[in-house]
Coordinates of C-alpha atoms and ligand atoms in Angstrom, one line a residue:
X17 CA 0.3 0.2 0.3
X18 CA 1.4 3.5 -1.0
X19 CA 0.0 5.2 1.8
X20 CA 0.7 6.9 5.1
X21 CA -2.6 5.5 6.4
X22 CA -2.1 1.6 6.9
X23 CA -5.0 -0.5 5.6
X24 CA -5.0 -1.7 9.4
X25 CA -5.4 1.8 10.7
X26 CA -8.2 2.5 8.8
X27 CA -9.6 -0.5 9.2
X28 CA -10.0 0.2 13.3
X29 CA -11.1 3.9 11.9
X30 CA -14.0 2.9 10.1
X31 CA -14.7 0.0 12.5
X32 CA -15.3 2.4 15.0
X33 CA -16.9 5.1 13.2
X34 CA -19.4 2.7 11.8
X35 CA -20.1 1.0 14.7
X36 CA -20.0 -1.8 12.6
X37 CA -20.8 -4.4 16.2
X38 CA -23.7 -2.2 16.7
X39 CA -25.3 -3.5 12.9
X40 CA -25.5 -7.4 13.6
X41 CA -26.1 -8.2 9.8
X42 CA -29.1 -7.8 7.6
X43 CA -31.5 -6.7 10.8
X44 CA -32.7 -3.1 11.7
X45 CA -31.0 -2.5 8.0
X46 CA -32.3 -4.5 6.2
X47 CA -36.2 -3.3 7.5
X48 CA -35.2 0.1 5.8
X49 CA -36.4 1.4 2.8
X50 CA -33.0 2.9 1.3
X51 CA -33.6 5.4 -1.3
X52 CA -30.0 4.3 -3.1
X53 CA -28.1 1.1 -2.7
X54 CA -24.6 1.4 -3.4
X55 CA -22.6 -2.3 -4.1
X56 CA -18.8 -1.8 -3.6
X57 CA -17.9 0.5 -1.1
X58 CA -14.6 2.2 -3.4
X59 CA -13.0 4.5 -5.6
X60 CA -17.0 5.1 -7.2
X61 CA -19.1 3.7 -4.7
X62 CA -17.8 6.4 -2.2
X63 CA -18.7 9.2 -4.3
X64 CA -22.1 7.8 -5.0
X65 CA -23.2 7.2 -1.7
X66 CA -21.3 10.7 -0.3
X67 CA -23.9 12.6 -3.0
X68 CA -26.7 10.8 -2.7
X69 CA -26.3 10.8 0.9
X70 CA -27.1 15.2 0.8
X71 CA -30.3 14.2 -0.6
X72 CA -31.5 10.6 0.3
X73 CA -30.4 7.7 2.4
X74 CA -28.0 5.4 1.5
X75 CA -27.0 2.1 2.2
X76 CA -23.2 1.0 0.7
X77 CA -22.9 -2.5 1.4
X78 CA -19.0 -3.9 0.7
X79 CA -17.9 -7.7 0.6
X80 CA -14.7 -6.1 2.5
X81 CA -13.8 -5.8 5.6
X82 CA -13.1 -2.1 5.0
X83 CA -13.6 0.5 2.7
X84 CA -12.0 2.1 -0.3
X85 CA -11.3 -0.8 -2.8
X86 CA -8.5 -0.5 -5.2
X87 CA -7.6 3.3 -4.0
X88 CA -5.5 1.0 -1.5
X89 CA -2.9 0.7 -4.1
X90 CA -4.1 2.2 -7.3
X91 CA -1.3 4.8 -8.6
X92 CA -4.6 7.2 -8.4
X93 CA -3.4 9.4 -10.8
X94 CA -6.4 11.7 -12.3
X95 CA -7.2 13.8 -15.3
X96 CA -9.3 17.0 -15.5
X97 CA -9.4 20.1 -17.8
X98 CA -10.5 23.5 -15.7
X99 CA -8.9 22.2 -12.2
X100 CA -7.4 24.7 -9.1
X101 CA -3.9 22.7 -10.3
X102 CA -4.4 24.1 -13.2
X103 CA -5.0 27.4 -12.8
X104 CA -2.2 27.5 -9.9
X105 CA -0.4 27.0 -12.0
X106 CA -1.7 29.1 -14.8
X107 CA -2.0 26.3 -17.0
X108 CA -5.5 27.1 -19.6
X109 CA -6.9 24.1 -20.8
X110 CA -10.7 22.7 -22.1
X111 CA -12.6 19.9 -22.1
X112 CA -12.7 19.7 -25.7
X113 CA -9.2 19.7 -25.3
X114 CA -9.2 17.0 -23.6
X115 CA -11.8 14.9 -25.3
X116 CA -9.8 15.5 -28.1
X117 CA -6.4 13.9 -26.8
X118 CA -8.3 10.9 -25.2
X119 CA -10.0 10.5 -28.6
X120 CA -6.2 10.9 -29.5
X121 CA -4.4 8.6 -27.3
X122 CA -6.7 5.7 -28.1
X123 CA -7.8 6.9 -31.5
X124 CA -11.7 7.2 -31.1
X125 CA -12.5 3.8 -29.2
X126 CA -13.7 5.1 -25.9
X127 CA -17.7 5.7 -26.1
X128 CA -17.9 9.2 -27.3
X129 CA -21.7 9.9 -25.6
X130 CA -19.4 8.5 -21.9
X131 CA -16.2 9.9 -22.6
X132 CA -17.7 14.0 -23.4
X133 CA -20.0 13.5 -19.9
X134 CA -16.5 12.7 -18.3
X135 CA -14.0 15.4 -19.8
X136 CA -17.6 18.4 -18.9
X137 CA -17.9 17.0 -15.5
X138 CA -13.8 15.6 -14.4
X139 CA -13.2 19.2 -13.0
X140 CA -15.6 19.1 -10.9
X141 CA -14.5 16.0 -8.9
X142 CA -11.1 16.8 -8.8
X143 CA -12.2 20.4 -6.9
X144 CA -14.0 18.8 -4.6
X145 CA -11.8 16.8 -4.0
X146 CA -9.1 19.8 -4.0
X147 CA -11.5 21.3 -1.4
X148 CA -11.6 18.2 0.9
X149 CA -7.6 18.3 1.2
X150 CA -6.4 16.4 -1.9
X151 CA -3.4 17.3 -3.1
X152 CA -1.1 16.8 -5.8
X153 CA 2.9 16.4 -6.3
X154 CA 4.3 19.9 -6.4
X155 CA 5.4 19.1 -10.1
X156 CA 1.8 18.4 -11.3
X157 CA 0.0 18.4 -12.9
X158 CA 2.2 17.3 -16.2
X159 CA 1.1 16.0 -19.8
X160 CA 1.7 12.7 -19.3
X161 CA 4.0 9.8 -17.4
X162 CA 3.9 5.9 -18.3
X163 CA 1.1 6.3 -20.6
X164 CA 1.0 8.0 -24.6
X165 CA 1.5 11.8 -23.0
X166 CA -1.4 14.5 -23.4
X167 CA -0.7 17.8 -25.3
X168 CA -1.8 19.3 -22.0
X169 CA -0.8 19.5 -18.4
X170 CA -4.0 17.8 -17.2
X171 CA -2.9 15.0 -15.3
X172 CA -1.5 14.7 -11.4
X173 CA -1.5 12.3 -8.6
X174 CA -1.6 13.1 -4.6
X175 CA 1.7 11.8 -2.4
X176 CA 0.1 8.7 -1.5
X177 CA -0.7 7.7 -4.5
X178 CA -4.6 6.0 -4.7
X179 CA -4.9 6.9 -0.1
X180 CA -4.4 9.9 -1.6
X181 CA -7.9 10.6 -3.0
X182 CA -9.7 8.1 -0.1
X183 CA -8.1 10.1 2.6
X184 CA -9.8 13.3 1.2
X185 CA -13.4 11.1 1.2
X186 CA -13.0 9.3 4.9
X187 CA -13.8 12.1 6.6
X188 CA -16.4 13.0 4.5
X189 CA -18.1 9.4 5.3
X190 CA -17.4 9.9 8.8
X191 CA -19.7 12.7 8.5
X192 CA -22.6 11.6 6.8
X193 CA -22.7 8.1 9.0
X194 CA -23.2 10.5 11.8
X195 CA -25.3 12.4 10.3
X196 CA -27.8 9.7 9.3
X197 CA -27.8 9.8 5.8
X198 CA -25.5 6.5 5.4
X199 CA -24.6 3.1 6.6
X200 CA -22.4 0.8 5.8
X201 CA -22.3 -2.8 6.0
X202 CA -18.9 -4.5 5.5
X203 CA -17.7 -7.9 5.2
X204 CA -21.0 -8.3 2.8
X205 CA -21.5 -9.5 -0.2
X206 CA -24.0 -8.8 -3.2
X207 CA -25.3 -11.9 -4.0
X208 CA -28.6 -11.1 -6.0
X209 CA -30.7 -8.8 -7.2
X210 CA -34.5 -8.3 -6.5
X211 CA -36.5 -7.4 -9.5
X212 CA -40.2 -7.1 -9.0
X213 CA -42.6 -8.5 -12.2
X214 CA -41.7 -5.8 -14.3
X215 CA -38.3 -6.6 -14.0
X216 CA -37.5 -2.8 -12.5
X217 CA -34.1 -3.6 -9.6
X218 CA -35.4 -3.0 -6.0
X219 CA -33.4 -4.2 -4.1
X220 CA -30.3 -6.1 -2.9
X221 CA -29.6 -9.7 -1.7
X222 CA -26.6 -10.1 0.1
X223 CA -24.3 -12.3 2.6
X224 CA -23.3 -11.3 5.6
X225 CA -19.5 -13.2 7.2
X226 CA -21.6 -15.9 8.1
X227 CA -23.1 -16.4 5.0
X228 CA -26.7 -15.9 6.4
X229 CA -28.9 -14.1 3.3
X230 CA -30.9 -11.3 3.7
X231 CA -33.3 -8.9 1.3
X232 CA -32.1 -5.3 1.8
X233 CA -34.9 -3.1 -0.4
X234 CA -33.7 0.5 -2.4
X235 CA -35.2 2.6 -4.8
X236 CA -32.0 2.6 -6.7
X237 CA -29.5 0.6 -7.0
X238 CA -25.7 1.7 -7.8
X239 CA -24.0 -1.3 -8.9
X240 CA -19.6 -0.2 -8.0
X241 CA -18.2 -3.2 -7.2
X242 CA -15.7 -3.3 -9.5
X243 CA -13.8 -5.7 -12.0
X244 CA -13.1 -8.9 -12.6
X245 CA -8.8 -8.7 -13.2
X246 CA -9.2 -10.8 -10.2
X247 CA -10.6 -13.6 -11.4
X248 CA -8.8 -15.7 -14.0
X249 CA -11.7 -17.5 -15.3
X250 CA -14.1 -14.6 -15.9
X251 CA -11.1 -12.0 -17.6
X252 CA -10.1 -15.2 -20.1
X253 CA -13.7 -15.4 -20.8
X254 CA -14.7 -11.8 -21.9
X255 CA -11.1 -10.6 -23.0
X256 CA -9.7 -13.3 -24.8
X257 CA -6.1 -12.9 -23.0
X258 CA -5.9 -15.1 -19.8
X259 CA -5.2 -12.6 -17.0
X260 CA -1.4 -13.2 -16.8
X261 CA -0.6 -11.2 -13.5
X262 CA -2.8 -10.4 -10.5
X263 CA -2.3 -6.9 -9.2
X264 CA -5.8 -6.1 -9.1
X265 CA -7.7 -6.0 -5.8
X266 CA -8.4 -9.8 -4.5
X267 CA -12.3 -8.9 -4.6
X268 CA -12.0 -7.8 -8.2
X269 CA -13.8 -10.8 -9.4
X270 CA -17.0 -9.4 -11.6
X271 CA -19.1 -10.1 -9.8
X272 CA -21.5 -7.0 -10.5
X273 CA -20.9 -7.9 -14.2
X274 CA -22.6 -11.4 -13.2
X275 CA -25.5 -8.8 -11.0
X276 CA -26.3 -6.8 -13.8
X277 CA -25.8 -9.7 -16.2
X278 CA -28.8 -11.6 -14.5
X279 CA -30.5 -8.6 -14.0
X280 CA -31.2 -8.1 -17.8
X281 CA -27.9 -5.9 -18.7
X282 CA -25.0 -6.5 -21.3
X283 CA -21.4 -7.1 -21.7
X284 CA -19.5 -5.2 -24.1
X285 CA -15.9 -3.8 -24.9
X286 CA -14.0 -7.0 -24.3
X287 CA -12.0 -7.2 -27.6
X288 CA -11.2 -3.5 -26.4
X289 CA -8.0 -5.4 -24.1
X290 CA -5.1 -3.4 -23.9
X291 CA -1.8 -5.1 -23.1
X292 CA 1.5 -2.5 -20.8
X293 CA 5.0 -3.7 -21.4
X294 CA 6.8 -6.2 -20.5
X295 CA 6.2 -8.1 -16.9
X296 CA 9.3 -10.4 -15.8
X297 CA 6.7 -13.0 -14.4
X298 CA 7.3 -14.9 -10.7
X299 CA 6.7 -18.2 -12.9
X300 CA 4.3 -19.8 -16.0
X301 CA 1.3 -20.7 -13.8
X302 CA -1.1 -17.6 -14.7
X303 CA -2.3 -15.1 -13.2
X304 CA 1.6 -14.9 -11.6
X305 CA 2.8 -12.4 -9.0
X306 CA 5.2 -10.1 -11.0
X307 CA 8.9 -10.6 -10.1
X308 CA 9.8 -7.3 -11.3
X309 CA 8.8 -4.8 -13.8
X310 CA 10.4 -2.3 -15.9
X311 CA 10.5 0.1 -17.6
X312 CA 10.7 -0.6 -21.1
X313 CA 9.0 3.2 -21.6
X314 CA 11.9 4.4 -23.2
X315 CA 10.7 7.9 -22.1
X316 CA 11.7 6.3 -18.7
X317 CA 14.9 4.5 -19.3
X318 CA 16.2 4.5 -22.5
X319 CA 16.6 0.9 -24.4
X320 CA 20.3 -1.0 -24.7
X321 CA 18.9 -4.5 -24.9
X322 CA 16.5 -5.5 -27.8
X323 CA 12.9 -7.0 -27.7
X324 CA 12.6 -10.5 -29.9
X325 CA 9.7 -12.6 -30.0
X326 CA 9.8 -16.7 -29.9
X327 CA 10.5 -16.7 -33.4
X328 CA 14.1 -14.7 -32.7
X329 CA 12.4 -11.7 -34.7
X330 CA 12.9 -8.2 -33.6
X331 CA 9.5 -6.5 -33.8
X332 CA 9.1 -2.5 -33.1
X333 CA 11.9 -0.4 -32.3
X334 CA 12.3 -0.7 -28.7
X335 CA 12.9 3.2 -28.5
X336 CA 9.8 4.3 -30.1
X337 CA 8.5 7.3 -28.7
X338 CA 4.4 5.9 -28.8
X339 CA 4.1 3.8 -25.8
X340 CA 0.8 2.8 -27.3
X341 CA 3.0 1.8 -30.7
X342 CA 4.8 -0.1 -28.6
X343 CA 1.8 -1.7 -26.4
X344 CA 0.2 -2.5 -29.7
X345 CA 3.3 -4.2 -31.3
X346 CA 3.8 -6.6 -28.7
X347 CA -0.4 -7.3 -28.9
X348 CA 0.7 -9.0 -31.5
X349 CA 3.8 -11.6 -30.8
X350 CA 2.5 -14.9 -29.3
X351 CA 1.6 -14.9 -26.3
X352 CA 2.0 -11.3 -25.7
X353 CA 5.6 -13.0 -24.6
X354 CA 8.9 -11.1 -26.0
X355 CA 12.7 -11.0 -24.5
X356 CA 15.3 -8.8 -23.9
X357 CA 19.3 -9.8 -25.3
X358 CA 21.2 -8.0 -23.4
X359 CA 25.0 -8.8 -23.7
X360 CA 27.9 -8.7 -20.7
X361 CA 29.4 -5.3 -21.6
X362 CA 25.3 -3.8 -21.5
X363 CA 25.1 -5.6 -18.1
X364 CA 28.1 -3.5 -16.8
X365 CA 27.4 -0.6 -18.8
X366 CA 23.7 -0.1 -18.1
X367 CA 21.0 1.6 -16.0
X368 CA 19.9 -1.6 -14.6
X369 CA 17.0 -3.0 -16.0
X370 CA 14.5 -5.0 -13.3
X371 CA 14.5 -2.6 -11.2
X372 CA 16.8 -1.9 -8.0
X373 CA 18.7 -4.8 -9.5
X374 CA 22.6 -5.3 -9.6
X375 CA 24.7 -7.1 -12.3
X376 CA 24.9 -9.8 -10.0
X377 CA 21.3 -11.1 -9.5
X378 CA 20.7 -10.7 -12.4
X379 CA 23.8 -12.8 -13.3
X380 CA 22.7 -15.2 -10.5
X381 CA 18.8 -15.5 -11.5
X382 CA 19.5 -17.3 -14.3
X383 CA 20.6 -20.2 -12.3
X384 CA 17.5 -20.2 -10.5
X385 CA 14.1 -17.8 -11.9
X386 CA 12.4 -19.6 -14.5
X387 CA 12.3 -16.1 -17.1
X388 CA 15.6 -15.8 -16.9
X389 CA 18.9 -17.3 -19.4
X390 CA 22.4 -17.2 -20.3
X391 CA 25.0 -19.2 -22.4
X392 CA 28.3 -18.6 -23.8
X393 CA 27.3 -17.5 -27.5
X394 CA 24.0 -16.5 -29.2
X395 CA 23.1 -19.9 -30.7
X396 CA 23.4 -21.5 -26.9
X397 CA 21.3 -18.8 -25.7
X398 CA 18.1 -19.1 -28.0
X399 CA 18.4 -22.8 -26.8
X400 CA 18.1 -22.3 -23.3
X401 CA 15.5 -19.6 -23.1
X402 CA 13.2 -21.5 -26.1
X403 CA 13.6 -18.9 -29.3
X404 CA 14.1 -19.9 -33.0
X405 CA 18.3 -19.9 -32.4
X406 CA 18.9 -19.4 -35.7
X407 CA 17.0 -16.5 -36.3
X408 CA 17.7 -15.4 -32.8
X409 CA 21.6 -14.9 -34.1
X410 CA 20.7 -13.5 -37.8
X411 CA 19.1 -11.1 -36.0
X412 CA 21.9 -9.7 -33.6
X413 CA 23.9 -10.3 -36.2
X414 CA 21.8 -7.5 -38.9
X415 CA 21.7 -4.8 -35.5
X416 CA 25.1 -5.2 -34.4
X417 CA 26.4 -4.7 -38.6
X418 CA 24.2 -1.7 -38.3
X419 CA 25.2 0.1 -35.5
X420 CA 29.4 -1.0 -35.8
X421 CA 29.4 0.9 -39.8
X422 CA 26.9 3.4 -38.7
X423 CA 23.8 2.6 -40.8
X424 CA 20.2 3.7 -39.5
X425 CA 18.8 0.6 -37.8
X426 CA 16.4 -1.6 -39.3
X427 CA 13.3 -0.8 -36.9
X428 CA 14.8 3.3 -37.1
X429 CA 16.2 2.4 -32.9
X430 CA 17.6 5.8 -31.8
X431 CA 19.2 4.7 -29.0
X432 CA 22.0 2.1 -29.8
X433 CA 25.1 2.9 -27.1
X434 CA 26.8 -0.9 -27.4
X435 CA 26.1 -3.7 -30.1
X436 CA 25.4 -7.0 -28.8
X437 CA 28.6 -8.9 -29.0
X438 CA 30.7 -9.7 -25.4
X439 CA 29.7 -12.7 -23.8
X440 CA 28.0 -14.2 -22.5
X441 CA 24.7 -13.4 -23.7
X442 CA 21.4 -12.8 -22.1
X443 CA 17.8 -13.4 -22.5
X444 CA 14.6 -12.1 -20.0
X445 CA 11.5 -13.3 -20.9
X446 CA 8.5 -10.6 -20.4
X447 CA 4.6 -11.1 -20.5
X448 CA 2.2 -8.4 -22.1
X449 CA 0.0 -7.9 -18.9
X450 CA -2.7 -6.0 -17.5
X451 CA -4.3 -5.0 -14.2
X452 CA -7.9 -3.2 -15.0
X453 CA -11.1 -5.2 -17.2
X454 CA -11.4 -3.7 -20.3
X455 CA -15.2 -5.2 -20.2
X456 CA -18.1 -4.2 -18.6
X457 CA -21.9 -3.4 -18.0
X458 CA -22.8 -1.4 -20.9
X459 CA -24.5 1.5 -19.8
X460 CA -26.2 4.9 -21.6
X461 CA -25.7 8.7 -21.6
X462 CA -27.4 8.1 -17.2
X463 CA -24.8 5.1 -16.0
X464 CA -28.3 3.0 -16.6
X465 CA -27.6 -0.3 -16.8
X466 CA -29.2 -1.0 -19.9
X467 CA -30.2 -4.1 -22.1
X468 CA -28.0 -5.3 -25.7
X469 CA -30.9 -3.5 -27.4
X470 CA -30.5 -0.3 -25.0
X471 CA -33.4 -0.6 -23.7
X472 CA -32.9 0.4 -20.0
X473 CA -33.1 -1.8 -16.7
X474 CA -35.2 0.1 -14.7
X475 CA -33.7 1.2 -11.0
X476 CA -30.4 -0.5 -11.7
X477 CA -27.0 2.1 -12.3
X478 CA -23.4 1.3 -12.3
X479 CA -20.1 3.6 -12.4
X480 CA -16.6 2.1 -11.6
X481 CA -14.4 -0.3 -14.1
X482 CA -18.3 -2.3 -13.3
X483 CA -18.5 -0.6 -16.7
X484 CA -15.4 -1.8 -18.8
X485 CA -11.8 0.6 -19.0
X486 CA -13.0 0.8 -22.9
X487 CA -16.1 2.3 -21.9
X488 CA -13.5 5.2 -21.2
X489 CA -10.6 4.4 -22.0
X490 CA -10.7 2.8 -25.0
X491 CA -8.4 0.4 -26.4
X492 CA -5.3 1.4 -24.7
X493 CA -4.5 3.2 -20.7
X494 CA -5.4 6.3 -21.2
X495 CA -4.0 8.6 -18.7
X496 CA -6.6 9.1 -15.6
X497 CA -9.6 7.1 -17.7
X498 CA -10.4 4.8 -15.1
X499 CA -9.4 6.4 -11.2
X500 CA -11.4 10.0 -12.8
X501 CA -14.7 8.3 -14.2
X502 CA -15.1 6.6 -11.5
X503 CA -15.1 9.7 -9.1
X504 CA -16.7 11.5 -11.6
X505 CA -20.0 9.3 -12.7
X506 CA -20.2 7.9 -8.5
X507 CA -20.2 12.2 -8.6
X508 CA -23.0 12.3 -10.7
X509 CA -25.6 9.5 -9.8
X510 CA -25.2 10.7 -6.6
X511 CA -26.0 14.4 -7.3
X512 CA -28.2 14.9 -10.0
X513 CA -29.0 11.2 -11.4
X514 CA -30.6 9.0 -9.4
X515 CA -34.2 9.8 -8.6
X516 CA -35.4 9.1 -5.0
X517 CA -39.3 10.6 -5.8
Ligands
LIG604 C1 -2.1 -1.6 -9.2 C2 -3.3 -0.2 -9.4 C3 -2.6 1.1 -10.1 C4 -4.1 1.5 -10.9 N1 -3.2 3.2 -11.5 C5 -4.0 3.3 -11.4 C6 -4.1 5.0 -12.2 O1 -3.2 5.3 -12.2 N2 -5.1 5.4 -12.7 C7 -6.3 4.7 -13.7 O2 -7.1 6.0 -13.6 N3 -6.5 3.9 -13.0 C8 -6.1 3.1 -12.5 N4 -6.3 1.5 -11.9 C9 -7.4 1.3 -12.2 C10 -8.4 2.3 -10.6 O3 -7.8 2.6 -10.0 C11 -9.3 1.0 -10.4 O4 -10.0 0.8 -12.7 C12 -10.1 2.0 -10.3 O5 -9.7 2.4 -8.6 C13 -11.8 0.8 -9.6 O6 -12.6 1.8 -9.1 P1 -13.8 1.3 -8.8 O7 -14.9 1.8 -7.8 O8 -14.7 0.3 -10.6 O9 -12.9 -0.4 -7.7 P2 -13.2 -1.1 -6.8 O10 -12.6 0.9 -6.2 O11 -11.8 -1.8 -6.7 O12 -14.4 -0.8 -5.9 C14 -15.8 -1.9 -5.9 C15 -15.5 -2.7 -4.3 O13 -16.3 -3.3 -4.0 C16 -16.4 -4.6 -3.1 N5 -17.2 -5.2 -4.3 C17 -16.9 -6.3 -4.8 N6 -17.8 -6.7 -5.0 C18 -18.6 -6.9 -4.3 C19 -19.8 -7.6 -3.8 N7 -20.5 -8.9 -4.1 N8 -20.9 -7.2 -2.7 C20 -20.3 -5.9 -2.5 N9 -19.0 -5.4 -2.5 C21 -18.4 -5.7 -3.5 C22 -14.7 -4.4 -3.3 O14 -14.6 -5.3 -2.0 C23 -14.6 -3.2 -3.4 O15 -14.2 -2.4 -1.6 C24 -5.2 0.9 -11.3 C25 -5.4 0.0 -10.8 C26 -4.6 -1.0 -10.1 C27 -4.9 -2.5 -9.4

């Protein structure tokens, strides 16, 4: 957790503020008629509940033992046009420019209606957080960092990453609870939606800590239970790509997707899956934890190595300035696998490819780690690493030949400080990976879940990763396009979209 407030501290704090022990599961809570039940007390669920609690009575049903959801691990990078952070630095910006930048970066693949809704309202969300103590790093806003950059500096995050956002909302949660506008049932899992004869959603069936079930009735239900990036079966089924690496919140199991589908909703967006640049996985049992995430982004570290696929062929200019370009090239390689190839001279001279590892650690890993290989010649390296040996020799020869004869690199690589010529030779296997769900529940411009034909499922709404990264980020990692819409759409639902009459 990248935060000063530890998980345990908050757990204790939340339990105290909410008076959990005084609320046996289901009892008094289930007997009430709520204006809105929010399923999931994370990035989207908290603003939904906080704003709704200003107009009505709200219940959060949260599966985990604490609030905050993915904010416990998210970098919390957010983007908006017209924020107080921009004003403080004299940066002029407009929602139109933000919209154009998003669509340029993701090649027009995010939902235009939801993207528009986001850019028109994102600044109010961040300014609201700022009013409640949310601060960003001194050098922010930026145009970008790990993904393709915006043209205007509108991208920022707090010193405690996602936790900075949570820390701004937590006192408001305590206050809403103290005022009797909001209640929270922790350790409680939504397992079904209750529908009336017309199909309108009128409540939630939830299971408490001991598995006992209760019905909770409400005028509106908002699904804010996150994505499915901790559920390998569902993830692969929806995206057609294995979940190679697991970093997402353990409760990102796609529960809400199943609930929404069963109530008449539909899923979309799995085809927008985008891969991140390679991680060194601990093993081949997917999803695997990462051993390390090398900085393949040339803006963060210029490449000294070349990248090859299992055929031993290069497939991209390693220092291409567009991260999307690199990610898309990687996604075309079988199994999204790629190997960094280098030699002893590069290992001894270059800034570490494996963050914080010494050259000796890399050498040692070749004897013990399944992703690391070394050999005295390139042909043997190919055999050891599982690459086509003959092609690997040809590929490295072509690379060296162009470099030593001062000819342009066959792939246009401009940063090539050393040839790959001094044994032993090394290969590190990496996998493209993702930590978010691109597939999600289909919603309309009012964030109402709909059938595949576009007919709203009455009283059922969704916000956050449950609507799919594809909806707002498109087929790319567009800066801040998950946390910002989660906060903003949650706020809009609570503030004005939900109808309590
Ligand atoms: C490591 C990491 C870094 C990231 N960095 C960024 C970033 O910098 N910028 C960005 O835009 N995006 C980022 N993302 C993505 C972004 O953080 C998430 O998409 C977003 O926080 C999800 O918000 P959410 O409200 O949809 O889900 P969550 O915040 O995960 O909240 C969902 C809540 O629902 C609960 N829940 C689940 N099932 C049930 C159930 N059946 N009943 C009751 N409760 C349930 C969960 O316990 C959880 O508390 C990152 C993701 C990860 C994993």
